[in-house]
Structures are given as C-alpha cells and as structure tokens.
XYZ file of C-alpha atoms in Angstrom:
666
model
C -148.576 28.992 -33.742
C -148.707 32.700 -34.404
C -152.423 33.358 -34.138
C -153.162 32.304 -30.580
C -150.139 33.821 -28.836
C -150.956 35.396 -25.486
C -149.004 38.153 -23.795
C -145.269 37.579 -23.583
C -142.065 39.567 -23.854
C -138.771 39.125 -25.612
C -135.511 38.752 -23.729
C -132.167 38.886 -25.504
C -128.735 37.879 -24.214
C -125.314 37.169 -25.639
C -124.069 33.640 -26.354
C -120.694 34.688 -27.824
C -119.345 38.103 -28.733
C -121.058 37.612 -32.098
C -123.802 35.146 -31.157
C -127.148 36.189 -29.710
C -130.094 34.140 -28.600
C -133.636 35.475 -28.550
C -136.769 33.903 -27.074
C -140.405 34.660 -26.418
C -141.198 34.586 -22.711
C -144.005 35.436 -20.300
C -144.260 39.200 -19.585
C -144.677 38.600 -15.856
C -141.005 39.471 -15.480
C -138.094 40.046 -17.836
C -135.997 36.975 -17.232
C -132.244 36.788 -17.625
C -130.840 34.583 -20.287
C -127.573 32.973 -21.195
C -124.411 33.892 -22.930
C -120.809 33.053 -23.679
C -118.187 35.775 -23.712
C -114.918 34.766 -25.337
C -115.922 31.124 -25.044
C -116.604 31.252 -21.273
C -120.144 31.121 -19.882
C -121.744 34.452 -19.028
C -125.457 34.611 -18.403
C -126.058 38.322 -17.990
C -128.721 39.885 -20.245
C -127.936 42.368 -22.980
C -128.458 45.736 -21.261
C -129.412 47.748 -24.363
C -132.114 45.356 -25.527
C -135.542 46.949 -25.900
C -138.161 44.717 -24.282
C -141.591 45.242 -25.877
C -144.581 45.685 -23.612
C -147.138 44.259 -26.059
C -147.610 40.731 -27.444
C -145.081 39.712 -30.088
C -145.708 37.281 -32.931
C -142.369 36.120 -34.320
C -138.687 37.062 -34.627
C -135.867 36.349 -37.065
C -132.103 36.771 -37.418
C -130.469 37.631 -40.709
C -128.300 34.893 -42.219
C -125.094 36.779 -41.439
C -126.192 37.474 -37.851
C -125.867 41.270 -38.125
C -129.578 42.011 -37.759
C -132.656 40.739 -36.047
C -136.301 41.761 -36.258
C -139.473 40.984 -34.375
C -143.107 41.576 -35.235
C -145.624 43.197 -32.906
C -149.356 43.506 -33.647
C -148.959 46.978 -35.157
C -145.257 47.342 -35.986
C -142.118 45.483 -37.077
C -138.829 46.519 -35.465
C -135.400 45.921 -36.971
C -132.306 45.995 -34.735
C -128.559 45.894 -35.080
C -127.547 42.704 -33.279
C -124.393 44.173 -31.742
C -125.627 46.511 -29.053
C -129.318 45.926 -29.874
C -129.555 49.292 -31.624
C -132.974 50.034 -33.162
C -132.619 50.679 -36.911
C -136.162 50.779 -38.295
C -139.762 50.699 -37.183
C -142.097 49.578 -39.973
C -145.766 50.428 -39.285
C -147.208 47.153 -40.632
C -150.010 45.474 -38.665
C -150.678 41.739 -38.281
C -147.353 40.456 -39.671
C -146.859 36.743 -38.933
C -143.828 35.870 -41.131
C -140.446 37.562 -41.628
C -137.570 36.837 -44.007
C -134.197 38.554 -44.449
C -132.201 38.452 -47.675
C -128.793 36.699 -47.304
C -126.863 39.939 -46.711
C -129.616 41.601 -44.713
C -130.349 44.254 -47.340
C -134.069 43.469 -47.635
C -136.785 42.327 -45.243
C -139.870 40.498 -46.565
C -143.085 40.334 -44.521
C -146.254 38.279 -44.906
C -149.667 38.990 -43.406
C -152.732 36.811 -43.447
C -154.830 37.810 -46.472
C -158.050 39.675 -45.719
C -160.858 41.187 -47.788
C -160.514 44.931 -48.175
C -163.528 47.191 -47.953
C -162.975 48.704 -51.398
C -162.764 45.221 -52.981
C -159.115 45.595 -54.004
C -156.603 42.782 -53.628
C -154.771 42.685 -50.328
C -151.042 43.094 -50.984
C -149.995 40.955 -48.032
C -146.442 40.143 -49.260
C -144.158 43.152 -48.995
C -140.440 43.821 -49.419
C -138.724 46.639 -47.485
C -135.291 48.207 -47.567
C -133.587 47.709 -44.217
C -131.447 50.823 -44.566
C -134.281 53.250 -45.446
C -137.405 51.414 -44.281
C -139.104 52.135 -47.617
C -141.514 49.625 -49.154
C -139.998 48.508 -52.466
C -142.616 46.122 -53.888
C -145.757 44.252 -52.795
C -147.794 41.267 -54.001
C -150.919 39.303 -53.195
C -149.832 35.932 -51.752
C -152.590 33.707 -50.358
C -150.599 30.622 -49.357
C -148.280 30.779 -46.364
C -146.293 27.803 -47.647
C -143.448 28.971 -49.861
C -144.501 32.602 -49.484
C -141.066 34.236 -49.361
C -138.622 35.281 -52.076
C -135.542 33.126 -52.572
C -132.411 35.246 -53.065
C -129.065 34.323 -54.521
C -126.166 34.561 -52.079
C -125.037 37.811 -53.751
C -128.622 39.183 -53.781
C -128.302 39.790 -57.526
C -131.523 37.863 -58.243
C -134.652 36.770 -56.401
C -137.258 34.206 -57.491
C -140.771 33.145 -56.507
C -143.218 30.548 -57.855
C -146.586 31.839 -59.064
C -149.105 29.503 -60.756
C -146.584 27.098 -62.324
C -144.338 29.984 -63.318
C -140.932 30.783 -61.818
C -140.578 34.576 -61.832
C -137.149 36.228 -61.594
C -136.497 39.753 -60.232
C -133.427 41.937 -59.782
C -133.570 43.294 -56.212
C -131.557 46.333 -57.216
C -134.290 47.132 -59.758
C -137.554 46.089 -58.111
C -139.414 48.741 -60.056
C -138.547 47.010 -63.350
C -140.675 44.039 -62.357
C -140.090 40.557 -63.773
C -136.834 40.290 -65.700
C -137.112 36.610 -66.625
C -139.542 33.729 -66.145
C -139.757 29.972 -66.606
C -143.052 28.144 -67.021
C -143.174 24.507 -65.888
C -146.677 23.080 -66.159
C -147.885 21.652 -62.868
C -144.962 22.958 -60.791
C -145.754 22.832 -57.076
C -142.449 23.818 -55.432
C -139.140 25.432 -56.343
C -135.756 25.618 -54.579
C -132.875 27.941 -55.427
C -129.421 26.531 -54.754
C -126.718 28.328 -52.742
C -123.299 28.933 -54.235
C -121.883 31.268 -56.853
C -123.492 29.478 -59.829
C -127.096 29.109 -58.662
C -129.477 26.551 -60.122
C -133.228 26.226 -59.788
C -134.873 22.888 -58.949
C -138.550 22.679 -59.927
C -140.767 19.841 -58.680
C -143.932 18.697 -60.469
C -146.257 16.458 -58.441
C -147.891 13.299 -59.781
C -151.329 14.057 -61.223
C -153.986 12.133 -63.181
C -151.709 9.190 -63.929
C -148.827 11.367 -65.135
C -145.580 10.737 -63.233
C -143.946 13.280 -60.961
C -140.719 14.927 -62.038
C -137.935 17.240 -60.965
C -136.087 19.516 -63.385
C -133.030 21.683 -62.841
C -132.173 24.832 -64.747
C -129.354 27.315 -64.565
C -130.720 30.574 -63.163
C -129.321 32.583 -66.063
C -130.140 29.990 -68.758
C -133.892 29.440 -68.500
C -134.168 29.286 -72.297
C -131.853 26.242 -72.431
C -133.038 22.672 -71.750
C -132.849 21.493 -68.134
C -129.402 20.425 -66.984
C -130.911 17.472 -65.096
C -134.336 15.899 -64.893
C -135.870 12.728 -63.485
C -139.381 11.260 -63.460
C -140.884 8.874 -60.917
C -144.183 7.790 -59.414
C -145.520 7.861 -55.855
C -144.802 11.545 -55.261
C -147.647 13.855 -54.233
C -145.360 16.330 -52.467
C -141.654 16.844 -51.923
C -138.931 18.324 -49.746
C -135.829 19.626 -51.517
C -132.474 20.099 -49.737
C -129.395 21.456 -51.512
C -125.900 20.823 -50.210
C -123.847 23.806 -49.073
C -121.974 24.096 -52.369
C -125.159 23.955 -54.428
C -123.865 21.093 -56.586
C -126.244 18.301 -55.518
C -129.768 18.071 -54.209
C -131.627 15.527 -52.087
C -135.306 15.112 -52.935
C -137.702 13.487 -50.474
C -140.981 12.412 -52.080
C -144.106 11.392 -50.214
C -147.608 10.188 -51.027
C -150.727 10.897 -49.018
C -151.892 7.260 -49.219
C -149.884 4.032 -49.068
C -151.401 1.737 -51.691
C -149.716 -1.303 -50.132
C -151.557 -0.639 -46.842
C -148.311 -0.866 -44.873
C -148.478 2.643 -43.412
C -151.062 5.218 -42.408
C -148.793 8.047 -43.507
C -148.096 7.282 -47.148
C -144.950 6.131 -48.908
C -141.629 7.956 -49.013
C -138.696 7.900 -51.384
C -135.311 9.653 -51.493
C -133.396 10.680 -54.617
C -129.994 12.281 -55.171
C -129.426 14.441 -58.250
C -126.500 16.493 -59.498
C -127.084 20.003 -60.801
C -124.660 19.324 -63.656
C -126.724 16.335 -64.788
C -123.874 13.831 -64.560
C -125.375 11.761 -61.739
C -128.805 10.857 -60.379
C -130.156 7.828 -58.571
C -132.568 6.659 -55.932
C -131.142 6.204 -52.447
C -131.648 2.500 -51.766
C -132.614 1.782 -48.165
C -132.420 -1.729 -46.725
C -135.223 -1.453 -44.181
C -138.907 -0.966 -44.835
C -140.710 1.982 -43.356
C -140.879 5.769 -43.654
C -137.957 8.157 -43.990
C -137.981 10.116 -40.733
C -135.242 12.653 -41.441
C -132.229 13.341 -43.659
C -129.515 15.993 -43.632
C -126.467 17.082 -45.607
C -123.122 17.350 -43.889
C -121.723 20.914 -44.063
C -118.812 19.534 -46.114
C -121.315 18.758 -48.956
C -119.674 15.359 -49.474
C -121.949 13.130 -47.413
C -125.417 12.939 -45.912
C -127.274 10.927 -43.296
C -130.711 9.276 -43.467
C -132.929 8.022 -40.613
C -135.415 5.489 -41.949
C -137.454 2.362 -41.296
C -140.012 1.163 -38.788
C -139.010 1.742 -35.184
C -136.359 1.219 -34.064
C -135.157 3.131 -37.121
C -131.807 2.736 -38.856
C -129.402 5.591 -39.502
C -126.879 5.305 -42.327
C -124.237 7.713 -43.552
C -123.816 7.929 -47.373
C -121.263 9.675 -49.552
C -122.144 11.936 -52.492
C -122.344 8.857 -54.748
C -124.838 7.105 -52.444
C -122.256 4.633 -51.200
C -122.906 3.638 -47.563
C -120.099 4.858 -45.309
C -121.329 3.826 -41.870
C -124.357 2.175 -40.294
C -125.180 3.574 -36.858
C -127.490 0.621 -36.183
C -131.132 0.462 -35.121
C -132.279 2.848 -32.388
C -135.417 4.878 -31.618
C -134.323 7.926 -33.639
C -136.205 10.279 -35.961
C -133.833 13.287 -36.085
C -130.320 13.852 -37.444
C -128.170 16.987 -37.376
C -124.512 17.716 -38.154
C -122.768 20.460 -36.220
C -121.543 23.383 -38.393
C -117.955 22.072 -38.388
C -119.124 18.592 -39.585
C -117.236 17.049 -36.653
C -120.212 15.817 -34.596
C -123.497 14.118 -35.492
C -126.564 14.243 -33.253
C -129.134 11.435 -33.553
C -132.273 11.841 -31.475
C -135.813 10.619 -30.972
C -138.286 13.472 -30.444
C -142.055 13.780 -30.656
C -143.613 10.579 -29.377
C -140.171 9.112 -28.611
C -138.280 9.404 -25.348
C -136.047 12.358 -26.248
C -132.682 10.573 -26.088
C -129.890 12.344 -28.020
C -126.850 10.293 -29.072
C -123.819 12.342 -30.149
C -121.206 10.681 -32.363
C -117.718 11.790 -33.361
C -117.565 11.813 -37.161
C -113.846 11.051 -37.230
C -113.909 7.922 -35.094
C -117.634 7.141 -35.625
C -117.799 6.348 -31.909
C -120.493 7.541 -29.522
C -119.412 10.520 -27.448
C -122.343 10.668 -25.047
C -126.094 10.281 -24.608
C -128.231 13.220 -23.499
C -131.638 12.769 -21.921
C -133.824 15.657 -23.145
C -137.480 14.588 -22.933
C -140.281 16.710 -24.416
C -137.906 18.498 -26.789
C -139.678 20.521 -29.487
C -136.623 22.219 -31.014
C -132.964 21.154 -31.184
C -130.132 23.176 -32.702
C -126.322 23.245 -32.693
C -124.519 26.428 -31.631
C -122.485 28.212 -34.333
C -119.193 27.047 -32.749
C -120.467 23.441 -32.714
C -119.699 22.917 -29.034
C -123.150 23.328 -27.532
C -126.594 21.945 -28.229
C -129.785 23.903 -27.578
C -132.949 21.958 -26.728
C -136.235 23.755 -26.135
C -139.744 22.759 -25.110
C -142.085 25.109 -26.946
C -145.733 26.076 -26.754
C -148.290 25.349 -28.145
C -146.659 22.002 -29.004
C -146.356 21.414 -25.259
C -147.724 23.755 -22.640
C -145.814 22.315 -19.667
C -142.104 22.406 -18.796
C -141.503 25.210 -21.313
C -137.956 26.502 -21.432
C -134.515 25.859 -22.875
C -131.510 23.782 -21.886
C -127.950 24.193 -23.111
C -125.792 21.048 -23.260
C -122.095 20.675 -23.921
C -121.204 18.360 -26.794
C -119.637 15.921 -24.322
C -122.909 15.580 -22.396
C -123.026 17.862 -19.299
C -125.913 20.271 -18.836
C -124.624 23.856 -18.935
C -127.664 26.069 -18.378
C -131.400 25.828 -17.715
C -133.937 28.576 -18.323
C -137.584 27.714 -17.620
C -140.595 29.896 -18.340
C -144.353 29.661 -18.339
C -144.777 29.944 -22.110
C -141.936 29.705 -24.620
C -142.729 30.015 -28.315
C -139.410 30.354 -30.135
C -135.686 29.938 -29.456
C -132.573 29.938 -31.640
C -128.888 30.834 -31.828
C -127.646 33.947 -33.534
C -126.066 32.870 -36.858
C -122.299 33.267 -37.013
C -119.986 32.471 -39.962
C -118.213 29.164 -39.407
C -114.887 30.690 -40.429
C -115.012 33.012 -37.421
C -115.521 30.206 -34.890
C -112.632 28.191 -33.369
C -111.970 24.859 -35.006
C -111.973 21.489 -33.258
C -108.684 19.884 -32.363
C -107.829 16.225 -32.366
C -109.750 15.761 -29.118
C -113.112 17.246 -28.216
C -112.964 20.360 -25.998
C -113.681 19.858 -22.277
C -116.926 21.139 -20.809
C -116.806 24.411 -18.851
C -118.286 24.830 -15.380
C -122.096 24.627 -15.480
C -124.141 27.666 -14.568
C -125.659 27.877 -11.091
C -129.093 27.428 -12.694
C -128.195 23.788 -13.319
C -127.663 23.105 -9.622
C -130.925 24.798 -8.706
C -132.768 22.868 -11.397
C -131.356 19.516 -10.334
C -132.102 20.246 -6.679
C -135.722 21.138 -7.428
C -136.166 18.005 -9.532
C -134.335 15.629 -7.204
C -136.597 12.761 -6.299
C -136.504 11.050 -2.885
C -134.740 7.712 -2.717
C -137.333 4.970 -2.915
C -137.390 1.248 -3.410
C -136.581 -0.085 -6.835
C -139.658 0.179 -9.050
C -141.440 -3.068 -9.684
C -141.479 -2.515 -13.432
C -144.062 -3.876 -15.826
C -146.539 -6.497 -14.617
C -145.654 -10.082 -15.460
C -147.972 -13.041 -14.969
C -146.891 -15.629 -12.391
C -145.898 -18.137 -15.040
C -143.467 -15.672 -16.648
C -141.820 -14.314 -13.490
C -138.144 -15.019 -13.054
C -137.724 -15.691 -16.779
C -135.922 -13.686 -19.435
C -138.020 -11.255 -21.461
C -139.202 -12.967 -24.664
C -137.735 -11.492 -27.817
C -141.232 -10.641 -29.084
C -141.456 -7.903 -26.442
C -137.998 -6.441 -27.093
C -137.051 -3.719 -29.520
C -134.942 -4.772 -32.444
C -131.914 -2.886 -31.111
C -132.256 -4.841 -27.819
C -132.169 -8.235 -29.482
C -135.843 -8.516 -30.401
C -137.343 -10.066 -33.498
C -136.747 -7.776 -36.525
C -139.687 -6.300 -38.354
C -140.906 -8.661 -41.100
C -143.015 -7.325 -43.937
C -145.616 -9.130 -46.004
C -146.009 -9.343 -49.760
C -149.767 -9.648 -49.514
C -150.092 -13.449 -49.803
C -151.434 -15.716 -47.083
C -149.076 -18.609 -47.628
C -145.364 -18.784 -47.180
C -144.941 -15.308 -45.701
C -145.429 -13.804 -42.322
C -147.823 -11.005 -41.561
C -146.730 -8.176 -39.265
C -148.920 -7.061 -36.435
C -149.355 -3.444 -35.322
C -146.079 -3.562 -33.426
C -144.189 -5.002 -36.364
C -143.871 -8.540 -34.970
C -145.527 -11.835 -35.808
C -147.685 -13.963 -33.528
C -148.331 -17.658 -33.424
C -151.789 -19.081 -32.845
C -152.041 -21.614 -30.053
C -148.877 -20.561 -28.197
C -149.281 -18.318 -25.141
C -147.309 -15.036 -25.076
C -143.918 -15.454 -23.505
C -143.665 -19.166 -24.300
C -140.739 -20.441 -26.410
C -141.509 -20.173 -30.110
C -144.058 -17.391 -29.633
C -144.003 -15.280 -32.788
C -143.320 -18.206 -35.160
C -145.533 -20.773 -36.772
C -144.871 -24.496 -36.676
C -143.054 -24.383 -40.004
C -140.757 -21.601 -38.777
C -142.658 -18.771 -40.405
C -144.880 -16.167 -38.802
C -148.643 -16.517 -38.876
C -151.136 -13.839 -37.946
C -153.781 -14.734 -35.386
C -157.014 -12.990 -34.471
C -157.115 -11.947 -30.801
C -159.717 -14.000 -28.925
C -160.056 -16.733 -31.550
C -159.531 -20.366 -30.495
C -156.229 -21.962 -31.319
C -156.164 -23.869 -34.566
C -154.357 -26.928 -33.328
C -155.637 -27.775 -29.830
C -153.282 -30.224 -28.173
C -151.512 -30.866 -31.453
C -151.142 -27.544 -33.329
C -149.610 -29.305 -36.343
C -153.058 -30.754 -37.195
C -154.836 -27.384 -36.974
C -154.305 -26.536 -40.641
C -155.486 -29.883 -42.070
C -159.011 -28.563 -42.537
C -157.612 -26.191 -45.166
C -156.308 -29.006 -47.369
C -157.529 -29.305 -50.903
C -160.480 -31.642 -51.428
C -158.694 -33.651 -54.081
C -155.943 -35.685 -52.508
C -156.489 -34.345 -48.981
C -153.114 -32.541 -49.121
C -151.862 -30.038 -46.638
C -150.947 -26.502 -47.659
C -147.297 -27.504 -47.720
C -147.931 -30.403 -50.097
C -147.744 -33.289 -47.595
C -149.907 -36.458 -47.970
C -152.405 -37.584 -45.383
C -152.301 -41.262 -46.390
C -148.607 -41.580 -45.594
C -146.368 -40.057 -42.963
C -149.148 -39.396 -40.420
C -150.121 -41.145 -37.226
C -153.008 -42.955 -38.948
C -155.716 -40.946 -37.214
C -158.086 -39.508 -39.832
C -159.133 -35.873 -39.552
C -162.631 -34.437 -39.499
C -162.315 -33.433 -43.133
C -161.694 -37.066 -44.139
C -164.696 -38.220 -42.115
C -166.920 -35.783 -43.963
C -165.570 -36.605 -47.422
C -164.854 -40.253 -46.936
C -161.470 -41.920 -46.981
C -158.515 -41.226 -49.262
C -155.577 -43.468 -50.061
C -152.727 -43.721 -52.539
C -153.066 -46.331 -55.282
C -150.293 -46.744 -57.881
C -148.929 -43.324 -57.000
C -152.317 -41.541 -57.283
C -154.598 -40.264 -54.555
C -158.002 -42.006 -54.699
C -161.042 -40.759 -52.787
C -164.225 -42.696 -52.061
C -167.376 -42.145 -50.005
C -167.159 -45.586 -48.379
C -165.057 -45.936 -45.247
C -161.822 -47.812 -45.627
C -161.979 -51.208 -43.865
C -158.379 -50.742 -42.819
C -159.385 -47.779 -40.707
C -162.672 -49.274 -39.341
C -164.130 -48.976 -36.813
C -164.264 -45.201 -37.216
C -162.961 -43.209 -34.303
C -164.025 -39.823 -33.025
C -162.536 -38.226 -29.919
C -161.003 -41.590 -28.962
C -164.350 -43.624 -29.056
C -165.054 -46.624 -31.241
C -168.466 -47.305 -32.828
C -169.788 -49.414 -29.873
C -168.892 -46.812 -27.279
C -170.490 -44.078 -29.393
C -173.714 -46.116 -29.667
C -173.840 -46.748 -25.908
C -173.343 -43.049 -25.286
C -176.213 -42.086 -27.611
C -178.623 -44.668 -26.120
C -177.762 -43.515 -22.614
C -178.589 -39.928 -23.580
C -181.985 -41.016 -24.934
C -182.725 -43.009 -21.755
C -181.881 -39.997 -19.625
C -184.210 -37.809 -21.681
C -187.028 -40.319 -21.180
C -186.496 -40.230 -17.404
C -186.872 -36.447 -17.500
C -190.153 -36.785 -19.442
C -191.451 -39.198 -16.830
C -190.742 -36.677 -14.105
C -192.719 -34.050 -16.046
C -195.647 -36.430 -16.419
C -195.654 -37.129 -12.669
C -195.852 -33.363 -12.019
C -198.940 -33.219 -14.203
C -197.331 -31.295 -17.044
C -198.849 -31.763 -20.508
C -196.590 -33.684 -22.942
C -196.487 -33.445 -26.720
C -197.388 -36.459 -28.879
C -193.759 -36.829 -29.956
C -192.662 -36.894 -26.339
C -195.240 -39.611 -25.534
C -193.999 -41.761 -28.416
C -190.445 -41.242 -27.189
C -191.430 -42.599 -23.766
C -193.042 -45.648 -25.374
C -189.705 -46.655 -26.882
C -188.015 -47.008 -23.491
C -188.241 -50.791 -23.511
C -186.498 -51.164 -26.856
C -183.681 -48.848 -25.739
C -183.098 -50.907 -22.573
C -183.052 -54.147 -24.586
C -180.493 -52.714 -26.988
C -178.282 -51.551 -24.138
C -178.508 -55.015 -22.536
C -177.402 -56.603 -25.806
C -174.339 -54.340 -25.740
C -173.488 -55.556 -22.254
C -174.806 -52.552 -20.318
C -176.997 -53.237 -17.277
C -179.625 -50.538 -16.746
C-alpha cells in the first residue's frame, strides 16, 4: 500500500471543534473536505493546514487527538491538530509506518530495512521526542508486523517482542535500555492490555506436535507464574483483542490448512480469558464455518461475533459467554460498536454487496439499512452519530472517495477523488462528546454535495429488469429453496462427517443436490430417503424412471440387501434387478437369505427390459438374419468376404426354420 503510491496531496478539514479528518488525495487540486462545527455540518477546509507538494506515504493521529503526523519521502512532519500548527520536522527518509504513544509524548517510525554500504545494521526502528524532535533510541527491526512499541496508558513502560523475549523499557529512561524481560519459548505475538493495571498476553503457536498456548503475566510481576494460561490445538496464528478495561481478552486462533477439508482458508476458534485467571473458556458457536469478525463493546461487558458459512450469523455474548441476542443469518462479515455502545453496525464488505445494517443496542431493533457498495474502510465518528465509509486505492482504483452517513440512514456528505489511500476521524475522548438520549438524534440537512452526487448518478427510468434467466418449465413458479439464501428461507447449510452413508454432502454453495431430479423440481436437494446425496455434474441419474431402484446395485452380495437394510425377496414389486440376474436368485428360507446360481422357477421366464425369453430369442434371430442380408448385398457388389462371414451366410436356412417354429413368418 505504501510503496506504490503516486503523487497526491493531503487535505485536512474539521469534523467537530475537536475532531479532524485527514485523507490522501490527488494533487491535481486541493479539494475541500467536510466538517462539523458545534454539531452542525460545515464543510469548509482548515485554512492553516499545510498541503505538501510532494508524494506522501502515510499519516496518523495521536490517541488523544492532539497531534497528527504525516510522512513524506524525505521528512516526517508533526502538527498540532488545533490550528494545524507545525511542531517538528524530522529529516528521516523512506518512513512507511508511524506510531504515537498514548499521550503523544513519543513518535515511533519504521523504515524498510536496507543494506548499508559499511555493512552495519540498519537501525530502521526509531523513537523520537515530539517536544524536542530528538532521536531517543533506535533498533534493527526486519518484520513490519508487530514492529511498534506498546506503551502503557500512562507511558510509564513500553514493551516489544524480540526472538521469543518480551523486553520492557522505561520511556523516561530510554538510555538505561532494558529494565525487565520475560522469555517465553516459541512466542510469536504479544499484546499489552489497557487500563491502570496492565497485563501482558503472550501467544505461542502450535509447532511440531506441541499445542499452542496463551499466557498472561502482570507487567510488573514477570518473575511470578502466569496469572492465566490455556493450551489448545489448531492454532498457527492468532489475533488478540483486549476489552477497554483490560480485564478480559478475546483470542482468535486460525490454522493455515483445514484438515477436515471443509474450507480453503483454515480453521478458526475463539477463546475468552480473564486476566485474573478466574475464567476462561472457548466461545461455542452453533454454525459451522469461519469466524469473519468479532469486537468488544466499549462497555467491556459484552462482545459480538460474526461467524459461519454465508449467510453468516451474528450473536451478542456477555462477558461470561452467555448469548444475549441472535441477529439472525445475513450476508455480514463486519461488526462495529459506536463509541457510546448505543449502536451496532453489521455489514458485508469485500466480495459482499456492501449493505450496512444499524441496530439500536437498547431495543435490539434495526434502525436502518445503508447501501455502501465497494467500501474498503468503515468507521464510527467519535460522537457515535455518523458513519464514515471510504473506497480506497489500491484495493479498488475506481469510485475512490468517502461518504458520511447519519446513524439513522441519510447520506450527509460525498467527497470523490481520483485516488484515495487513507481516511479516518480525529480521535476524541468519549467523555467530551454529547451522550445519546432515549431516542436517536434526528439527521441534519445533507450537504449540497449529496444532491449533486445523486443527480449525477440518477439513472433514466426504464422498464423493469427481466432478472435472472429461467427455463420455460420454471417460469411463473416460485423460486426453489435450493437457490435461496438461508436468510431468505433457503435450505440451511448442512455439513458432512466424512461418511458416504446416512449423511448429506454439501456442494460448493453449501447445499445438497439430488441425482435424477432436475433443478427447480420439488424435492430437489434431497434424496429419496429424505437425506441429501451428492451427484456428479453430467453423470446419468441412478434411478431412471424409478429412482428408488438406482441404489440396488450397491447392495451387499450376501442377502442382496439394500444400503438401508431392506430385503429384495420381500416388499418389492417382484421384478429382479440386474445384480440378481448376474448372481442368480435369492430368497428367504426359514428366516435366512439363500442364494443360488440357478434361476428360481417362481420367477421364470426371466425378464429383461419387459421381454420374456421367447421375445428375446426372436429379437436375436432377427438381428442375425438382418446381418446376413447385409453380407449378401456385399457379395453382390463383388466385395471379398471372410470365411467366417461365408459360414454365417450358410446358416440362413436354419435361422429361418427356427423363426418359423416360433411363429414368425419371414
């Protein structure tokens, strides 16, 4: 994302008196952006903002919203957010990552590691003082993942993971180096909790048959045993999310390969653990499929999970993993609580349609549905009343821009640009934002950009679209449930346990198909016994006119039983199957199934395709007589015949006599 950026500028505007929004835009012209002043829309740009005239790489706000910084190819600039006053210019080239400490005292930068001419290590991770601009400490950090320091909320300590060792520093005394360390063999990731009593969660991935594990330690008590630990399998990597209070952690585990062959993307699992060690469990989910997203509520007492094959389910759990509410099955893969924990946004981005459903947490009712296709980034405003959706490059290189929506659904502002790479709200403490009342606030008047956007995208009135093609035999009929999503009344996804009998096998779309029944016909998707059966596309149906007889060829040789244990000698129509003709006849004698090679007189004459023995003989003799007539024609044309063909012609008289004896005049 940061390497291939072309020329673009940065435009900054206000979104509340204490909320700024910054984006990367095309340098063709400095475009105006949006803002809210005292809660009312105002879209004038910030006049004091310094627009760079060279390509930028990235930007970042501090957690408290006081500062922001952006990186240019040869310099990093730090600004005061109020008034856009320039504070520092750090002459560091090729910076691609920035990170502020919680109070904005320190700025960390990361550059891509390169080989130096003198052979020394490239110190590509650096920490600077925001107030003085001095470089305080530097390290060599090859990996971009997990590169930055993790600070406590008071900035009293900072940690980083280096080769299975958690190193602790005191930011006020960087020159003293490491003040404490914790070695956890095989550690692959670490997460420092927020709150006044910080804990450290260390994850160890599964390796060489040894199970994965997570261990929690008090930051100031590394020498003591872990306060909480749990081991489990099927965990090659993890994602750790602490709640706001820092008392509990959600751990998402994932494998690179799904050994059950149910998914291309590995297996996922979700665990909840308490930092105090008094509670831990796996979050039990009642639908198979991957975990798409999960998020803590800002109140730290509940969390939501989006999981399962599409359409996915979304369930709200409390801090003891007790289900609170099921939002049902919908095409969602994203969940986000607004900062006041009053609203929940459920959306389907990526390869989904971009529908955003907003729910009121108090009543658990749907407030509205927003149509935001091609969304790459979605974020609540600090006051929780607006939702920012952005289409970013290089994820998508068309329709780049942002849209601001009110929480009740109306579109408030549209800002399009040729290339947009990053967009976000300026962080603002929740305590300084107005709280929600009993009812949701009404939407203000939309900006004039909305009217212009809707006018430019207004399509001419045309006839109703014909919709998807339907064959003549299916026109005028209701859509079969096999073609519907589960949330629209379709057949739910059915998994398989790997056996071929007694269970159904899902197809690519998660539904079952029945062999011998055309798509759209009643019963399509179920076998004759009520269970699903997988069919191979293009293969002939197993049952012909009577699909119930299609599986008889798979019966066991002894007893001629069906797969479901039924007998052929009793309970059938009396017509023997091909398998009985090949093996002979079977019948029940004194409660036992007896098989013999001789045909049963009770079933003689043998039948095949509705013909008795006499008719079959007449048919065969007629075929031979026809072949002889063809040989005669060849002989008349002077063609040379083989000796076997001559002998075949000599037997014509006997064939005619035999046909006459059967009552056929030839």
